[in-house]
């Protein structure tokens, strides 16, 4: 089996997103309800009428009609490159008969079967809570919302079968609840060596001792500044030193264990931190970790430089990005991300 290129988003064939209200959705960038965990199991939802309709629309590149967020990174990649890889390359390296058989069904479904997914999901995205200990300026979630999916209910709806590659948790901030820490450690006991447990976190509520207990988890840590002043202003919280300490601690473990992407750093780009991109790249390079730059999304009139063009001197901003493309700190992914930021600065309405 070889990778190939396709001209539409494959995510609705990969898996599903489950939100804190207990709704099944196509992905984290399409919140169309395709079922309810209280009324349906995942097998009932996987090829139901609503999900099949969404797959058909996406295959025809009708993303607005499908309910997709216009800020989706896959849609932007398709606009820029016209085609994307069918598979994540790491999937093809798995030495497990059941998983590879399911991957063959995924390939057949996307290339030949239209709206039917013959495969089982290879990834799940879960947002069990909106609660968070921060009040970031680019986030519109209700962080005091007590509605959540309990550990008990997650274990009811979710299994770790051999056809699955990734389960990813996000919030809010999932570490506001100790039961989710317990769940992550319990998943270690039932997952296979090739399977990934990922967590998107702000990294402020973990001690080094707790990290030591969760080295089976891959941490995607959000930190939007290289200085305490900028970070604290954006995150409206005083946790810069703790977060950077945890990123460095995870980087140390990553190097010691010889593993890949134990920690990744996510940096949301906006007006207040734009000119810290180069320094962030330098820090990530020195720590030998991956950093991912994501443009701010939403109608933030004082920060969204990609939407509100008068916020920034575009010529200076583009020159700055061009200077970054000449540095030694870049890998292939970061080159693509910097070019994408440049493209959006120049073209997005």
CSV table of C-alpha atoms in Angstrom, one decimal:
chain,number,residue,atom,x,y,z
A,1,UNK,CA,0.0,0.0,0.0
A,2,UNK,CA,1.4,3.4,-1.0
A,3,UNK,CA,0.4,6.9,-0.2
A,4,UNK,CA,-1.3,9.0,-2.8
A,5,UNK,CA,-2.7,12.5,-3.2
A,6,UNK,CA,-6.4,13.5,-3.1
A,7,UNK,CA,-8.1,16.8,-3.7
A,8,UNK,CA,-10.6,16.9,-0.8
A,9,UNK,CA,-10.5,16.6,3.0
A,10,UNK,CA,-10.2,13.0,4.2
A,11,UNK,CA,-11.0,13.7,7.9
A,12,UNK,CA,-14.7,12.4,7.9
A,13,UNK,CA,-13.3,9.0,6.8
A,14,UNK,CA,-10.6,9.0,9.4
A,15,UNK,CA,-12.8,9.3,12.5
A,16,UNK,CA,-15.1,11.5,14.6
A,17,UNK,CA,-15.1,14.3,17.1
A,18,UNK,CA,-17.1,14.0,20.4
A,19,UNK,CA,-17.9,17.3,22.2
A,20,UNK,CA,-18.5,18.0,25.9
A,21,UNK,CA,-22.3,18.0,25.3
A,22,UNK,CA,-22.1,14.4,24.2
A,23,UNK,CA,-22.6,15.0,20.5
A,24,UNK,CA,-20.8,13.1,17.7
A,25,UNK,CA,-19.5,15.5,15.0
A,26,UNK,CA,-17.4,15.0,11.8
A,27,UNK,CA,-14.3,16.7,13.2
A,28,UNK,CA,-13.1,19.5,15.5
A,29,UNK,CA,-13.6,22.0,12.6
A,30,UNK,CA,-17.2,20.8,11.7
A,31,UNK,CA,-19.6,20.8,14.6
A,32,UNK,CA,-22.6,19.5,12.8
A,33,UNK,CA,-24.3,17.0,15.1
A,34,UNK,CA,-24.4,13.5,13.6
A,35,UNK,CA,-25.6,11.7,16.7
A,36,UNK,CA,-25.8,11.7,20.5
A,37,UNK,CA,-23.8,9.4,22.8
A,38,UNK,CA,-26.9,8.9,25.0
A,39,UNK,CA,-28.9,7.6,22.1
A,40,UNK,CA,-26.5,6.0,19.6
A,41,UNK,CA,-23.2,4.1,19.7
A,42,UNK,CA,-20.4,4.9,17.3
A,43,UNK,CA,-21.3,2.1,14.9
A,44,UNK,CA,-24.8,3.5,14.5
A,45,UNK,CA,-23.4,7.0,13.7
A,46,UNK,CA,-20.5,6.0,11.5
A,47,UNK,CA,-22.4,5.7,8.3
A,48,UNK,CA,-25.7,7.3,9.1
A,49,UNK,CA,-27.6,9.6,6.6
A,50,UNK,CA,-26.2,12.8,8.0
A,51,UNK,CA,-22.6,11.7,8.0
A,52,UNK,CA,-22.8,10.3,4.5
A,53,UNK,CA,-24.3,13.6,3.3
A,54,UNK,CA,-21.4,15.5,4.8
A,55,UNK,CA,-18.9,13.1,3.2
A,56,UNK,CA,-20.5,13.6,-0.2
A,57,UNK,CA,-20.4,17.4,0.1
A,58,UNK,CA,-16.8,17.4,1.1
A,59,UNK,CA,-15.8,15.1,-1.7
A,60,UNK,CA,-17.4,17.8,-4.0
A,61,UNK,CA,-15.4,20.5,-2.2
A,62,UNK,CA,-18.7,22.1,-0.9
A,63,UNK,CA,-17.2,22.8,2.5
A,64,UNK,CA,-19.6,25.6,3.5
A,65,UNK,CA,-22.6,23.4,2.8
A,66,UNK,CA,-21.0,20.6,4.7
A,67,UNK,CA,-20.7,22.8,7.8
A,68,UNK,CA,-16.9,23.1,7.8
A,69,UNK,CA,-15.2,26.1,9.5
A,70,UNK,CA,-13.6,28.3,6.9
A,71,UNK,CA,-10.5,28.5,9.1
A,72,UNK,CA,-9.9,24.8,8.8
A,73,UNK,CA,-6.2,24.1,8.2
A,74,UNK,CA,-6.9,21.3,5.7
A,75,UNK,CA,-9.1,23.5,3.6
A,76,UNK,CA,-6.3,26.1,3.6
A,77,UNK,CA,-3.8,23.5,2.6
A,78,UNK,CA,-6.0,22.4,-0.3
A,79,UNK,CA,-6.4,26.0,-1.4
A,80,UNK,CA,-2.6,26.4,-1.4
A,81,UNK,CA,-1.4,23.0,-2.7
A,82,UNK,CA,-4.6,21.7,-4.4
A,83,UNK,CA,-3.9,18.2,-3.1
A,84,UNK,CA,-2.9,16.6,0.2
A,85,UNK,CA,-1.7,13.1,1.2
A,86,UNK,CA,-4.3,10.4,1.6
A,87,UNK,CA,-2.6,9.0,4.7
A,88,UNK,CA,-0.4,10.1,7.5
A,89,UNK,CA,2.9,8.5,6.6
A,90,UNK,CA,3.3,7.1,10.1
A,91,UNK,CA,0.3,4.9,9.6
A,92,UNK,CA,2.0,3.0,6.8
A,93,UNK,CA,4.9,2.1,9.2
A,94,UNK,CA,2.7,0.2,11.7
A,95,UNK,CA,3.4,-3.5,12.0
A,96,UNK,CA,-0.1,-4.8,12.9
A,97,UNK,CA,-2.2,-6.9,10.6
A,98,UNK,CA,-5.6,-5.7,11.9
A,99,UNK,CA,-4.6,-2.0,11.7
A,100,UNK,CA,-3.2,-2.4,8.1
A,101,UNK,CA,-6.3,-4.3,7.0
A,102,UNK,CA,-8.5,-1.4,8.3
A,103,UNK,CA,-6.2,1.1,6.5
A,104,UNK,CA,-6.8,-0.8,3.2
A,105,UNK,CA,-10.5,-0.4,3.8
A,106,UNK,CA,-9.9,3.3,4.5
A,107,UNK,CA,-8.1,3.7,1.2
A,108,UNK,CA,-10.8,1.9,-0.7
A,109,UNK,CA,-13.5,4.0,1.0
A,110,UNK,CA,-12.0,7.3,0.2
A,111,UNK,CA,-10.9,6.5,-3.4
A,112,UNK,CA,-13.7,4.4,-4.6
A,113,UNK,CA,-16.7,4.2,-2.3
A,114,UNK,CA,-18.1,7.8,-2.1
A,115,UNK,CA,-19.9,8.5,1.1
A,116,UNK,CA,-19.6,5.0,2.7
A,117,UNK,CA,-16.7,4.4,5.1
A,118,UNK,CA,-16.0,0.6,5.0
A,119,UNK,CA,-13.2,1.1,7.5
A,120,UNK,CA,-13.5,1.6,11.2
A,121,UNK,CA,-12.2,5.0,12.6
A,122,UNK,CA,-8.4,5.3,12.8
A,123,UNK,CA,-8.6,8.4,15.1
A,124,UNK,CA,-10.9,10.0,17.6
A,125,UNK,CA,-11.0,13.5,18.9
A,126,UNK,CA,-12.6,14.1,22.3
A,127,UNK,CA,-13.4,17.4,24.0
A,128,UNK,CA,-14.8,16.2,27.4
A,129,UNK,CA,-14.9,19.6,29.0
A,130,UNK,CA,-14.9,23.4,28.2
A,131,UNK,CA,-13.6,24.2,31.7
A,132,UNK,CA,-10.2,25.9,31.8
A,133,UNK,CA,-8.0,27.8,34.3
A,134,UNK,CA,-7.1,30.5,31.7
A,135,UNK,CA,-9.0,33.3,29.8
A,136,UNK,CA,-7.1,33.6,26.6
A,137,UNK,CA,-7.9,36.6,24.5
A,138,UNK,CA,-8.5,34.5,21.3
A,139,UNK,CA,-10.8,31.9,22.9
A,140,UNK,CA,-14.6,32.2,23.1
A,141,UNK,CA,-15.3,29.0,25.1
A,142,UNK,CA,-17.3,29.2,28.4
A,143,UNK,CA,-14.6,28.1,30.8
A,144,UNK,CA,-17.0,28.0,33.8
A,145,UNK,CA,-19.3,25.6,32.1
A,146,UNK,CA,-19.8,22.6,34.3
A,147,UNK,CA,-21.2,20.3,31.6
A,148,UNK,CA,-18.7,17.6,30.8
A,149,UNK,CA,-18.4,13.9,29.9
A,150,UNK,CA,-17.3,11.9,32.9
A,151,UNK,CA,-14.5,9.4,32.8
A,152,UNK,CA,-17.1,6.6,33.3
A,153,UNK,CA,-19.1,7.7,30.2
A,154,UNK,CA,-16.0,8.1,28.1
A,155,UNK,CA,-15.0,4.5,28.9
A,156,UNK,CA,-18.5,3.4,28.0
A,157,UNK,CA,-18.4,4.9,24.5
A,158,UNK,CA,-14.8,4.4,23.8
A,159,UNK,CA,-12.7,1.3,23.4
A,160,UNK,CA,-9.1,1.0,22.2
A,161,UNK,CA,-9.4,-1.5,19.4
A,162,UNK,CA,-6.6,-2.5,17.1
A,163,UNK,CA,-7.9,-0.5,14.1
A,164,UNK,CA,-7.4,2.8,16.0
A,165,UNK,CA,-4.2,4.8,15.7
A,166,UNK,CA,-4.9,8.0,17.7
A,167,UNK,CA,-7.1,9.3,20.4
A,168,UNK,CA,-6.7,12.9,21.1
A,169,UNK,CA,-8.1,14.8,24.1
A,170,UNK,CA,-8.6,18.6,24.2
A,171,UNK,CA,-10.6,21.2,26.1
A,172,UNK,CA,-11.0,23.7,27.7
A,173,UNK,CA,-8.2,22.3,29.7
A,174,UNK,CA,-8.6,18.6,30.5
A,175,UNK,CA,-6.3,18.7,33.5
A,176,UNK,CA,-8.7,20.8,35.5
A,177,UNK,CA,-10.2,17.5,36.4
A,178,UNK,CA,-8.2,14.8,38.1
A,179,UNK,CA,-10.5,12.1,36.6
A,180,UNK,CA,-9.0,12.8,33.2
A,181,UNK,CA,-5.5,12.3,34.5
A,182,UNK,CA,-6.7,9.0,35.9
A,183,UNK,CA,-8.2,8.1,32.5
A,184,UNK,CA,-5.0,8.8,30.6
A,185,UNK,CA,-3.1,6.5,32.9
A,186,UNK,CA,-5.7,3.8,32.6
A,187,UNK,CA,-5.6,4.0,28.7
A,188,UNK,CA,-2.0,3.1,28.9
A,189,UNK,CA,-2.9,-0.4,30.1
A,190,UNK,CA,-5.2,-1.2,27.2
A,191,UNK,CA,-3.4,0.5,24.3
A,192,UNK,CA,-1.0,-1.2,21.9
A,193,UNK,CA,2.6,0.0,21.4
A,194,UNK,CA,1.9,1.7,18.0
A,195,UNK,CA,-1.2,3.6,19.3
A,196,UNK,CA,-1.0,7.2,20.3
A,197,UNK,CA,-2.7,9.0,23.1
A,198,UNK,CA,-2.5,12.7,22.5
A,199,UNK,CA,-3.4,15.6,24.8
A,200,UNK,CA,-3.8,19.3,23.8
A,201,UNK,CA,-3.1,21.2,27.0
A,202,UNK,CA,-1.9,24.6,28.2
A,203,UNK,CA,0.6,22.8,30.3
A,204,UNK,CA,0.1,24.8,33.5
A,205,UNK,CA,-1.6,22.2,35.8
A,206,UNK,CA,1.0,19.4,35.6
A,207,UNK,CA,3.9,18.8,38.0
A,208,UNK,CA,7.0,17.1,36.9
A,209,UNK,CA,6.1,14.1,39.0
A,210,UNK,CA,2.7,13.8,37.1
A,211,UNK,CA,4.5,14.1,33.8
A,212,UNK,CA,6.8,11.2,34.8
A,213,UNK,CA,3.6,9.0,35.2
A,214,UNK,CA,2.3,10.0,31.7
A,215,UNK,CA,5.2,9.5,29.4
A,216,UNK,CA,3.0,7.3,27.3
A,217,UNK,CA,1.1,10.4,26.4
A,218,UNK,CA,2.1,12.8,23.6
A,219,UNK,CA,1.7,16.4,24.8
A,220,UNK,CA,0.7,19.3,22.5
A,221,UNK,CA,1.4,22.3,24.7
A,222,UNK,CA,-0.1,25.7,23.8
A,223,UNK,CA,2.1,28.7,24.6
A,224,UNK,CA,1.7,31.9,22.6
A,225,UNK,CA,4.8,34.0,23.5
A,226,UNK,CA,8.5,33.8,24.2
A,227,UNK,CA,8.3,36.4,27.0
A,228,UNK,CA,6.4,36.4,30.2
A,229,UNK,CA,4.8,39.8,29.5
A,230,UNK,CA,3.4,38.7,26.1
A,231,UNK,CA,2.3,35.3,27.3
A,232,UNK,CA,0.5,36.6,30.4
A,233,UNK,CA,-1.3,39.3,28.3
A,234,UNK,CA,-2.5,36.7,25.7
A,235,UNK,CA,-3.3,34.0,28.2
A,236,UNK,CA,-4.6,36.3,31.0
A,237,UNK,CA,-2.8,34.1,33.4
A,238,UNK,CA,0.6,34.0,35.3
A,239,UNK,CA,1.8,30.6,34.3
A,240,UNK,CA,4.5,31.3,31.8
A,241,UNK,CA,7.4,30.0,33.9
A,242,UNK,CA,5.5,26.8,34.8
A,243,UNK,CA,4.5,26.1,31.2
A,244,UNK,CA,8.0,26.7,29.7
A,245,UNK,CA,9.5,24.6,32.5
A,246,UNK,CA,7.2,21.7,31.6
A,247,UNK,CA,7.9,22.1,27.8
A,248,UNK,CA,11.7,21.9,28.6
A,249,UNK,CA,11.1,19.0,31.0
A,250,UNK,CA,9.2,17.0,28.3
A,251,UNK,CA,11.9,17.9,25.7
A,252,UNK,CA,14.5,16.5,28.1
A,253,UNK,CA,12.5,13.2,28.4
A,254,UNK,CA,12.0,13.1,24.6
A,255,UNK,CA,15.7,13.2,24.0
A,256,UNK,CA,16.5,10.8,26.8
A,257,UNK,CA,13.9,8.2,25.7
A,258,UNK,CA,14.7,8.7,22.0
A,259,UNK,CA,11.1,9.1,21.0
A,260,UNK,CA,9.4,11.3,18.5
A,261,UNK,CA,7.0,14.1,19.4
A,262,UNK,CA,6.6,13.4,23.1
A,263,UNK,CA,6.0,17.2,23.2
A,264,UNK,CA,5.0,19.6,20.5
A,265,UNK,CA,4.6,23.3,21.0
A,266,UNK,CA,1.6,25.1,19.5
A,267,UNK,CA,2.0,28.9,19.0
A,268,UNK,CA,-1.1,30.8,17.9
A,269,UNK,CA,0.0,33.8,15.8
A,270,UNK,CA,-1.6,37.2,16.3
A,271,UNK,CA,-0.7,40.9,16.4
A,272,UNK,CA,0.7,40.7,20.0
A,273,UNK,CA,3.2,37.9,19.3
A,274,UNK,CA,3.9,38.1,15.6
A,275,UNK,CA,7.4,39.4,16.0
A,276,UNK,CA,8.3,36.6,18.4
A,277,UNK,CA,8.0,33.8,15.8
A,278,UNK,CA,11.7,33.8,15.0
A,279,UNK,CA,12.6,33.6,18.7
A,280,UNK,CA,10.1,30.8,19.2
A,281,UNK,CA,11.6,28.9,16.3
A,282,UNK,CA,15.1,29.3,17.9
A,283,UNK,CA,13.9,28.0,21.3
A,284,UNK,CA,12.2,25.0,19.7
A,285,UNK,CA,15.3,24.2,17.7
A,286,UNK,CA,17.5,24.4,20.7
A,287,UNK,CA,15.1,22.1,22.6
A,288,UNK,CA,14.9,19.8,19.5
A,289,UNK,CA,11.1,19.8,19.6
A,290,UNK,CA,8.5,20.5,16.9
A,291,UNK,CA,6.8,23.9,17.0
A,292,UNK,CA,3.5,24.5,15.1
A,293,UNK,CA,2.4,27.9,14.1
A,294,UNK,CA,-1.4,28.5,13.8
A,295,UNK,CA,-3.0,31.7,12.7
A,296,UNK,CA,-5.5,33.2,15.1
A,297,UNK,CA,-9.1,32.4,14.1
A,298,UNK,CA,-12.2,34.4,14.7
A,299,UNK,CA,-13.4,38.1,14.7
A,300,UNK,CA,-10.8,39.5,17.1
A,301,UNK,CA,-10.6,43.0,15.9
A,302,UNK,CA,-7.5,43.9,17.9
A,303,UNK,CA,-5.5,40.8,17.2
A,304,UNK,CA,-6.5,39.0,14.0
A,305,UNK,CA,-4.0,40.4,11.6
A,306,UNK,CA,-5.1,38.0,8.9
A,307,UNK,CA,-8.7,39.3,8.9
A,308,UNK,CA,-8.2,43.0,9.8
A,309,UNK,CA,-5.5,44.2,7.5
A,310,UNK,CA,-5.1,47.7,9.0
A,311,UNK,CA,-3.7,46.2,12.3
A,312,UNK,CA,-0.3,45.7,10.7
A,313,UNK,CA,2.1,47.0,8.2
A,314,UNK,CA,1.8,44.1,5.7
A,315,UNK,CA,5.0,44.9,3.9
A,316,UNK,CA,7.0,44.8,7.1
A,317,UNK,CA,5.3,41.6,8.3
A,318,UNK,CA,5.9,39.8,5.0
A,319,UNK,CA,9.5,40.9,5.0
A,320,UNK,CA,9.9,39.5,8.5
A,321,UNK,CA,8.5,36.1,7.4
A,322,UNK,CA,10.8,36.2,4.4
A,323,UNK,CA,13.7,36.7,6.7
A,324,UNK,CA,12.6,33.7,8.8
A,325,UNK,CA,12.5,31.5,5.7
A,326,UNK,CA,16.3,32.2,5.4
A,327,UNK,CA,17.1,31.0,8.9
A,328,UNK,CA,18.7,27.7,10.0
A,329,UNK,CA,15.9,26.8,12.5
A,330,UNK,CA,13.3,25.6,9.9
A,331,UNK,CA,12.2,22.1,9.0
A,332,UNK,CA,9.9,21.2,6.2
A,333,UNK,CA,6.7,21.6,8.2
A,334,UNK,CA,7.7,25.0,9.6
A,335,UNK,CA,8.6,26.2,6.1
A,336,UNK,CA,5.1,25.3,5.0
A,337,UNK,CA,3.6,27.0,8.0
A,338,UNK,CA,5.5,30.2,7.5
A,339,UNK,CA,4.6,30.3,3.9
A,340,UNK,CA,0.9,29.7,4.8
A,341,UNK,CA,1.1,32.6,7.3
A,342,UNK,CA,2.5,34.8,4.5
A,343,UNK,CA,-0.2,33.7,2.1
A,344,UNK,CA,-3.0,34.5,4.6
A,345,UNK,CA,-1.5,37.9,5.4
A,346,UNK,CA,-1.6,38.7,1.7
A,347,UNK,CA,-4.8,37.2,0.6
A,348,UNK,CA,-7.3,36.5,3.3
A,349,UNK,CA,-10.4,38.8,3.5
